[in-house]
mmCIF file of C-alpha atoms in Angstrom:
data_model
loop_
_atom_site.group_PDB
_atom_site.id
_atom_site.type_symbol
_atom_site.label_atom_id
_atom_site.label_comp_id
_atom_site.label_asym_id
_atom_site.label_seq_id
_atom_site.Cartn_x
_atom_site.Cartn_y
_atom_site.Cartn_z
ATOM 1 C CA ILE A 331 -9.992 17.724 4.695
ATOM 2 C CA VAL A 332 -8.586 21.209 4.437
ATOM 3 C CA GLY A 333 -7.483 21.099 8.147
ATOM 4 C CA ILE A 334 -5.674 17.931 7.715
ATOM 5 C CA GLY A 335 -3.968 19.367 4.688
ATOM 6 C CA PHE A 336 -2.664 22.277 6.579
ATOM 7 C CA GLN A 337 -1.611 20.084 9.441
ATOM 8 C CA LEU A 338 0.379 17.815 7.052
ATOM 9 C CA SER A 339 2.041 20.625 5.418
ATOM 10 C CA PHE A 340 3.271 22.091 8.648
ATOM 11 C CA SER A 341 4.218 18.679 9.991
ATOM 12 C CA LEU A 342 6.576 18.359 6.936
ATOM 13 C CA ALA A 343 7.918 21.929 6.786
ATOM 14 C CA ILE A 344 8.563 23.000 10.387
ATOM 15 C CA PRO A 345 10.830 20.219 11.357
ATOM 16 C CA LEU A 346 12.629 20.165 8.344
ATOM 17 C CA VAL A 347 13.253 23.856 8.371
ATOM 18 C CA LEU A 348 14.202 23.943 12.147
ATOM 19 C CA PHE A 349 16.761 21.003 11.712
ATOM 20 C CA VAL A 350 18.304 22.470 8.483
ATOM 21 C CA PHE A 351 18.851 25.976 10.121
ATOM 22 C CA GLY A 352 20.206 24.285 13.075
ATOM 23 C CA GLY A 353 22.562 22.402 10.977
ATOM 24 C CA PHE A 354 23.707 25.533 9.239
ATOM 25 C CA TRP A 355 24.183 27.161 12.643
ATOM 26 C CA ILE A 356 26.298 24.338 13.780
ATOM 27 C CA ASP A 357 28.341 24.549 10.481
ATOM 28 C CA GLU A 358 29.033 28.247 11.069
ATOM 29 C CA ASN A 359 29.719 28.324 14.811
ATOM 30 C CA PHE A 360 31.721 25.062 15.093
ATOM 31 C CA HIS A 361 33.368 25.172 11.646
ATOM 32 C CA VAL A 362 32.427 21.611 10.743
ATOM 33 C CA ALA A 363 30.713 22.150 7.343
ATOM 34 C CA PRO A 364 29.115 20.371 5.654
ATOM 35 C CA PHE A 365 28.531 17.780 8.486
ATOM 36 C CA GLY A 366 25.934 19.942 10.450
ATOM 37 C CA SER A 367 24.101 20.746 7.419
ATOM 38 C CA VAL A 368 23.879 16.942 6.349
ATOM 39 C CA ALA A 369 22.867 15.904 9.833
ATOM 40 C CA GLY A 370 20.307 18.774 9.798
ATOM 41 C CA VAL A 371 18.690 17.400 6.690
ATOM 42 C CA ILE A 372 18.721 13.822 7.708
ATOM 43 C CA LEU A 373 17.188 14.646 11.231
ATOM 44 C CA GLY A 374 14.676 17.060 9.543
ATOM 45 C CA ILE A 375 13.413 14.452 7.122
ATOM 46 C CA SER A 376 13.294 11.767 9.887
ATOM 47 C CA ALA A 377 11.435 14.125 12.245
ATOM 48 C CA SER A 378 9.110 15.230 9.451
ATOM 49 C CA VAL A 379 8.116 11.642 8.614
ATOM 50 C CA TYR A 380 7.690 10.837 12.198
ATOM 51 C CA CYS A 381 5.266 13.888 12.639
ATOM 52 C CA VAL A 382 3.169 12.780 9.505
ATOM 53 C CA TYR A 383 3.076 9.202 10.728
ATOM 54 C CA ILE A 384 1.756 10.409 14.185
ATOM 55 C CA LEU A 385 -0.735 12.588 12.462
ATOM 56 C CA LEU A 386 -2.066 9.953 10.121
ATOM 57 C CA LYS A 387 -2.136 7.042 12.592
ATOM 58 C CA PRO A 388 -5.437 7.853 13.953
ATOM 59 C CA LEU A 389 -6.924 8.242 10.579
ATOM 60 C CA LEU A 390 -5.478 4.933 9.282
ATOM 61 C CA GLN A 391 -6.956 3.031 12.230
ATOM 62 C CA LYS A 392 -10.379 4.554 11.717
ATOM 63 C CA ASP A 393 -10.282 3.392 8.115
ATOM 64 C CA LYS A 394 -9.153 0.070 9.164
ATOM 65 C CA GLU A 395 -11.934 -0.162 11.723
ATOM 66 C CA LYS A 396 -14.641 0.513 9.059
ATOM 67 C CA LYS A 397 -13.592 -2.612 7.055
#
């Protein structure tokens, strides 16, 4: 259970941080603030949710098979 907790936390944090910093980088280099930051946050949240879904999908299927 501890391993899954670490995987979930990293699956949430890493894509969000990468996309947000990417959005800030786009804002600074292309002078399009705040559109890069907003896009980075939206893409980061979407990627994080997708990563968590991929991580939990096998666990949910195992639980479904037990019933």
